[in-house]
Amino acid sequence: MEIWINPACSKCRSALSLLDAEQADYTVRRYLEDVPGEDEIRAVLERLNLEPWDITRTQEAVAKELGLKEWPRDAGARDRWITALAEHPKLIQRPIIAADDGTAVVARTEEAVREALARGKS
């Protein structure tokens, strides 16, 4: 499995601690340094079964600068949102765990991390 993290994020550190405690086999991706492209974002959205606005941190300063809260949340605006996430990775909700079974979760809670772990064991 792969986990997208920001090392400064407490929820990311908590997720890593739990993965380590469970002796999980995972790869860390510091997505602010190793920025995912639009195709990677589309792929993770498919795995999450979410839309780009569902994983956007709308409280970030850049989100306010871009006026994201006013952007439409529909199929016609989807690519615009994905481009914004690729150009401003700080907007991507974290951590995201891509499980070995092809799914993914936004792992902001212990329960979500455990769900990803369970998916990896099946």
Coordinates of C-alpha atoms in Angstrom, one line a residue:
M1 CA 0.0 0.0 0.0
E2 CA 1.0 3.6 -0.4
I3 CA 0.2 6.5 1.9
W4 CA 0.3 10.1 0.7
I5 CA 1.4 12.3 3.6
N6 CA 2.6 15.7 4.7
P7 CA 5.1 15.1 7.5
A8 CA 3.9 18.3 9.3
C9 CA 0.3 16.9 9.6
S10 CA -0.6 15.3 12.9
K11 CA -3.2 13.0 11.3
C12 CA -0.5 11.7 8.9
R13 CA 1.9 11.0 11.7
S14 CA -0.8 9.2 13.6
A15 CA -1.6 7.1 10.5
L16 CA 2.1 6.2 10.1
S17 CA 2.3 5.2 13.8
L18 CA -0.6 2.9 13.5
L19 CA 0.7 1.4 10.3
D20 CA 4.1 0.8 12.0
A21 CA 2.4 -0.7 15.1
E22 CA 0.6 -3.1 12.8
Q23 CA 3.8 -3.9 11.0
A24 CA 2.2 -3.0 7.7
D25 CA 4.1 -3.0 4.5
Y26 CA 3.7 0.4 2.9
T27 CA 5.4 3.1 0.9
V28 CA 5.4 6.8 1.9
R29 CA 4.8 9.5 -0.6
R30 CA 5.4 13.0 0.5
Y31 CA 3.0 14.4 -2.0
L32 CA 4.0 18.1 -1.5
E33 CA 7.5 17.1 -2.8
D34 CA 6.5 14.3 -5.1
V35 CA 3.5 16.0 -6.6
P36 CA 0.8 13.8 -8.2
G37 CA -0.1 14.7 -11.7
E38 CA -3.7 15.0 -13.0
D39 CA -3.8 11.4 -14.1
E40 CA -2.7 10.2 -10.7
I41 CA -5.3 12.3 -9.0
R42 CA -8.0 10.9 -11.3
A43 CA -6.8 7.4 -10.5
V44 CA -6.9 8.0 -6.7
L45 CA -10.3 9.6 -7.0
E46 CA -11.5 6.5 -8.8
R47 CA -10.0 4.3 -6.1
L48 CA -11.6 6.5 -3.4
N49 CA -14.9 6.6 -5.2
L50 CA -15.0 10.4 -4.5
E51 CA -15.0 13.6 -6.5
P52 CA -12.1 16.1 -6.4
W53 CA -14.1 18.6 -4.3
D54 CA -14.5 15.8 -1.7
I55 CA -10.7 15.7 -1.1
T56 CA -10.1 19.4 -1.3
R57 CA -8.9 21.3 1.7
T58 CA -11.1 24.4 1.2
Q59 CA -9.8 26.2 4.3
E60 CA -6.2 26.5 2.9
A61 CA -5.2 30.1 1.9
V62 CA -4.7 29.1 -1.7
A63 CA -8.3 27.7 -1.8
K64 CA -9.5 31.1 -0.7
E65 CA -7.3 32.9 -3.2
L66 CA -8.8 30.6 -6.0
G67 CA -12.3 31.1 -4.7
L68 CA -12.9 27.3 -4.6
K69 CA -15.9 27.6 -2.4
E70 CA -17.7 29.3 -5.3
W71 CA -16.6 26.7 -7.9
P72 CA -19.4 24.5 -9.3
R73 CA -19.3 20.9 -8.0
D74 CA -20.5 19.1 -11.1
A75 CA -19.1 17.0 -14.0
G76 CA -18.4 20.1 -16.1
A77 CA -16.1 21.5 -13.4
R78 CA -14.4 18.2 -12.5
D79 CA -11.3 18.8 -14.6
R80 CA -10.9 22.3 -13.2
W81 CA -10.8 20.9 -9.7
I82 CA -8.3 18.2 -10.6
T83 CA -6.0 20.8 -12.3
A84 CA -6.2 22.9 -9.1
L85 CA -5.2 19.9 -6.9
A86 CA -2.3 19.1 -9.2
E87 CA -1.1 22.7 -9.3
H88 CA -1.6 23.2 -5.6
P89 CA -1.0 19.9 -3.8
K90 CA -1.4 21.5 -0.4
L91 CA -5.2 21.4 -1.3
I92 CA -5.2 17.6 -1.2
Q93 CA -6.8 16.1 1.9
R94 CA -4.4 13.9 3.8
P95 CA -3.4 11.2 4.5
I96 CA -4.7 9.1 1.6
I97 CA -3.9 5.4 1.7
A98 CA -4.0 3.4 -1.5
A99 CA -4.7 -0.1 -0.4
D100 CA -3.4 -3.3 -2.1
D101 CA -6.9 -4.3 -3.2
G102 CA -7.2 -1.3 -5.6
T103 CA -9.2 0.8 -3.3
A104 CA -8.2 3.9 -1.3
V105 CA -9.3 5.7 1.9
V106 CA -8.8 9.2 3.3
A107 CA -7.2 8.0 6.5
R108 CA -8.0 10.8 8.9
T109 CA -9.2 8.5 11.6
E110 CA -7.9 5.3 13.2
E111 CA -10.9 3.5 11.9
A112 CA -10.1 4.5 8.3
V113 CA -6.4 3.4 8.7
R114 CA -7.7 0.0 10.0
E115 CA -10.1 -0.3 7.1
A116 CA -7.1 0.2 4.7
L117 CA -5.1 -2.4 6.6
A118 CA -8.0 -4.9 6.4
R119 CA -8.3 -4.3 2.7
G120 CA -4.6 -5.0 2.3
K121 CA -4.9 -8.4 4.0
S122 CA -7.7 -9.8 1.7

